[in-house]
Amino acid sequence: MSSAGMETGDHVILAGIFGAIIGLAMGLLGAGGSILAIPALVYGVGQPFQVAIPTSLAVVAISSLGGLLPRQRRAQVQWRVALVFGAAGAPATFAGAALARLIPQRWLLLSFAALMVVVAVRMLRGRDEGGGACRTGEGGINWRSCLPKAVATGAGVGVLTGLFGVGGGFVIVPALSLLLGLEAQQAVATSLIIVLLNSVAGFSAHAGTTHFNYAVLLVFAAAALVVSILAARLATRLPSKTVKQWFAYVVLAVAAGIATTALLNPAALG
């Protein structure tokens, strides 16, 4: 076997290992679990950041679809809300993808590290309670006053998706709860539709300009999906608060490592 073939084989094996780790995080945590996909692909599998972004988006899309199926059967998805957020977010992913191509990889990674810190802090603070600011007295949604906020939030999440290759569930879920007053399970189920739409759009925005290893993508995504489904069953037996806290500490440590590498050893970024 040629050295190139051996190197590709090694990358595929690493993709399976790190995909399983990401699947474990996504299954245990749900929203926010995919934030480690980019570091795993860049530092674990050895992909350039610009290649890791569409690979991560494919993983996020497949995982969100896997998480959506059982929830959709229980009629937890608020389709009108999902379509409003998705209609605003999907086009914005193309703007995020275009912006990502203009920013040097060092600064892109530093910005991603800052985003990771935000996610970790949100997890440590605990779940946001629904405020129902846009709820009407009859339990509906006052779209006249809240549509601009919903569109702006959806577009903002779309930019993050295209820019960093993240699903944005850590922003969408609290936004749906606080802004539109959705119940916790409704917010999670609806966010999966929004994440799916944004991830597919973001992948499309990057795929035409990026050459990446489809074997690595498929193995990483398959491992993440299978393990996330298994881990979701385990999640019901573990204390959610403790799991989120420990994961937040891991995210903070990884963010510190990314920032240190980007600042002190940019040559290692590939």
mmCIF file of C-alpha atoms in Angstrom, residues 127-242:
data_model
loop_
_atom_site.group_PDB
_atom_site.id
_atom_site.type_symbol
_atom_site.label_atom_id
_atom_site.label_comp_id
_atom_site.label_asym_id
_atom_site.label_seq_id
_atom_site.Cartn_x
_atom_site.Cartn_y
_atom_site.Cartn_z
ATOM 1 C CA ARG A 127 -31.076 25.796 31.269
ATOM 2 C CA ASP A 128 -32.919 28.985 30.320
ATOM 3 C CA GLU A 129 -36.523 28.995 31.407
ATOM 4 C CA GLY A 130 -39.181 29.889 28.882
ATOM 5 C CA GLY A 131 -40.454 33.408 29.198
ATOM 6 C CA GLY A 132 -43.148 33.361 26.565
ATOM 7 C CA ALA A 133 -42.531 36.987 25.603
ATOM 8 C CA CYS A 134 -44.329 36.473 22.297
ATOM 9 C CA ARG A 135 -47.164 34.293 23.537
ATOM 10 C CA THR A 136 -50.724 35.500 23.201
ATOM 11 C CA GLY A 137 -53.370 34.954 25.838
ATOM 12 C CA GLU A 138 -54.739 31.997 23.871
ATOM 13 C CA GLY A 139 -51.374 30.239 23.821
ATOM 14 C CA GLY A 140 -50.525 31.219 20.242
ATOM 15 C CA ILE A 141 -47.631 33.353 18.998
ATOM 16 C CA ASN A 142 -47.964 37.065 18.282
ATOM 17 C CA TRP A 143 -46.095 37.046 14.972
ATOM 18 C CA ARG A 144 -46.815 40.717 14.269
ATOM 19 C CA SER A 145 -44.564 41.893 17.091
ATOM 20 C CA CYS A 146 -42.154 38.957 17.296
ATOM 21 C CA LEU A 147 -41.529 38.111 13.647
ATOM 22 C CA PRO A 148 -38.635 40.624 13.298
ATOM 23 C CA LYS A 149 -36.912 39.148 16.385
ATOM 24 C CA ALA A 150 -37.442 35.600 15.128
ATOM 25 C CA VAL A 151 -36.059 36.453 11.690
ATOM 26 C CA ALA A 152 -33.045 38.276 13.163
ATOM 27 C CA THR A 153 -32.267 35.375 15.502
ATOM 28 C CA GLY A 154 -32.643 32.840 12.699
ATOM 29 C CA ALA A 155 -30.346 34.846 10.427
ATOM 30 C CA GLY A 156 -27.755 35.211 13.189
ATOM 31 C CA VAL A 157 -27.713 31.479 13.784
ATOM 32 C CA GLY A 158 -27.400 30.917 10.030
ATOM 33 C CA VAL A 159 -24.290 33.102 9.882
ATOM 34 C CA LEU A 160 -22.738 31.141 12.773
ATOM 35 C CA THR A 161 -23.560 27.871 10.993
ATOM 36 C CA GLY A 162 -21.872 28.918 7.765
ATOM 37 C CA LEU A 163 -18.944 30.589 9.507
ATOM 38 C CA PHE A 164 -18.011 27.924 12.053
ATOM 39 C CA GLY A 165 -19.782 24.731 10.977
ATOM 40 C CA VAL A 166 -21.898 24.493 14.144
ATOM 41 C CA GLY A 167 -25.582 23.634 14.362
ATOM 42 C CA GLY A 168 -26.460 26.523 16.644
ATOM 43 C CA GLY A 169 -28.788 24.534 18.886
ATOM 44 C CA PHE A 170 -27.193 26.187 21.920
ATOM 45 C CA VAL A 171 -28.640 29.491 20.629
ATOM 46 C CA ILE A 172 -31.854 28.228 19.026
ATOM 47 C CA VAL A 173 -33.229 26.292 22.009
ATOM 48 C CA PRO A 174 -33.094 29.174 24.516
ATOM 49 C CA ALA A 175 -34.340 31.587 21.835
ATOM 50 C CA LEU A 176 -37.391 29.424 21.160
ATOM 51 C CA SER A 177 -38.073 29.151 24.885
ATOM 52 C CA LEU A 178 -37.448 32.768 25.881
ATOM 53 C CA LEU A 179 -38.716 34.507 22.753
ATOM 54 C CA LEU A 180 -41.624 32.331 21.667
ATOM 55 C CA GLY A 181 -42.447 30.535 24.911
ATOM 56 C CA LEU A 182 -42.115 26.987 23.578
ATOM 57 C CA GLU A 183 -41.996 24.199 26.127
ATOM 58 C CA ALA A 184 -38.628 22.503 26.607
ATOM 59 C CA GLN A 185 -39.364 19.412 24.493
ATOM 60 C CA GLN A 186 -41.032 21.498 21.785
ATOM 61 C CA ALA A 187 -38.015 23.830 21.655
ATOM 62 C CA VAL A 188 -35.554 20.940 21.316
ATOM 63 C CA ALA A 189 -37.607 19.155 18.626
ATOM 64 C CA THR A 190 -38.220 22.354 16.657
ATOM 65 C CA SER A 191 -34.558 23.343 16.902
ATOM 66 C CA LEU A 192 -33.594 20.047 15.249
ATOM 67 C CA ILE A 193 -35.559 21.025 12.131
ATOM 68 C CA ILE A 194 -33.901 24.456 12.086
ATOM 69 C CA VAL A 195 -30.446 22.946 12.602
ATOM 70 C CA LEU A 196 -31.097 20.433 9.802
ATOM 71 C CA LEU A 197 -32.157 23.169 7.343
ATOM 72 C CA ASN A 198 -29.218 25.413 8.240
ATOM 73 C CA SER A 199 -26.669 22.597 8.145
ATOM 74 C CA VAL A 200 -27.772 21.398 4.714
ATOM 75 C CA ALA A 201 -27.634 24.959 3.396
ATOM 76 C CA GLY A 202 -24.234 25.536 5.002
ATOM 77 C CA PHE A 203 -22.852 22.310 3.583
ATOM 78 C CA SER A 204 -24.056 23.348 0.123
ATOM 79 C CA ALA A 205 -22.393 26.735 0.522
ATOM 80 C CA HIS A 206 -19.020 25.141 1.336
ATOM 81 C CA ALA A 207 -19.139 21.993 -0.777
ATOM 82 C CA GLY A 208 -18.723 23.752 -4.109
ATOM 83 C CA THR A 209 -15.482 25.452 -3.064
ATOM 84 C CA THR A 210 -13.897 22.818 -0.810
ATOM 85 C CA HIS A 211 -12.221 19.504 -1.618
ATOM 86 C CA PHE A 212 -12.606 17.067 1.242
ATOM 87 C CA ASN A 213 -12.321 13.367 1.951
ATOM 88 C CA TYR A 214 -15.745 11.752 1.574
ATOM 89 C CA ALA A 215 -14.554 8.550 3.278
ATOM 90 C CA VAL A 216 -13.598 10.535 6.375
ATOM 91 C CA LEU A 217 -16.907 12.404 6.238
ATOM 92 C CA LEU A 218 -19.017 9.241 5.981
ATOM 93 C CA VAL A 219 -17.147 7.328 8.686
ATOM 94 C CA PHE A 220 -17.150 10.308 11.065
ATOM 95 C CA ALA A 221 -20.869 10.962 10.502
ATOM 96 C CA ALA A 222 -21.864 7.281 10.767
ATOM 97 C CA ALA A 223 -19.913 6.780 14.005
ATOM 98 C CA ALA A 224 -21.373 9.968 15.483
ATOM 99 C CA LEU A 225 -24.926 8.979 14.546
ATOM 100 C CA VAL A 226 -24.780 5.420 15.869
ATOM 101 C CA VAL A 227 -23.112 6.358 19.147
ATOM 102 C CA SER A 228 -25.399 9.376 19.663
ATOM 103 C CA ILE A 229 -28.474 7.124 19.397
ATOM 104 C CA LEU A 230 -27.011 4.688 21.933
ATOM 105 C CA ALA A 231 -25.854 7.496 24.233
ATOM 106 C CA ALA A 232 -29.290 9.118 24.159
ATOM 107 C CA ARG A 233 -30.658 6.036 25.922
ATOM 108 C CA LEU A 234 -27.896 6.247 28.522
ATOM 109 C CA ALA A 235 -28.570 9.945 29.096
ATOM 110 C CA THR A 236 -31.822 9.202 30.937
ATOM 111 C CA ARG A 237 -29.849 7.330 33.626
ATOM 112 C CA LEU A 238 -27.282 10.077 34.275
ATOM 113 C CA PRO A 239 -27.725 13.391 36.127
ATOM 114 C CA SER A 240 -28.154 15.946 33.342
ATOM 115 C CA LYS A 241 -26.723 18.852 35.327
ATOM 116 C CA THR A 242 -23.523 16.991 36.197
#
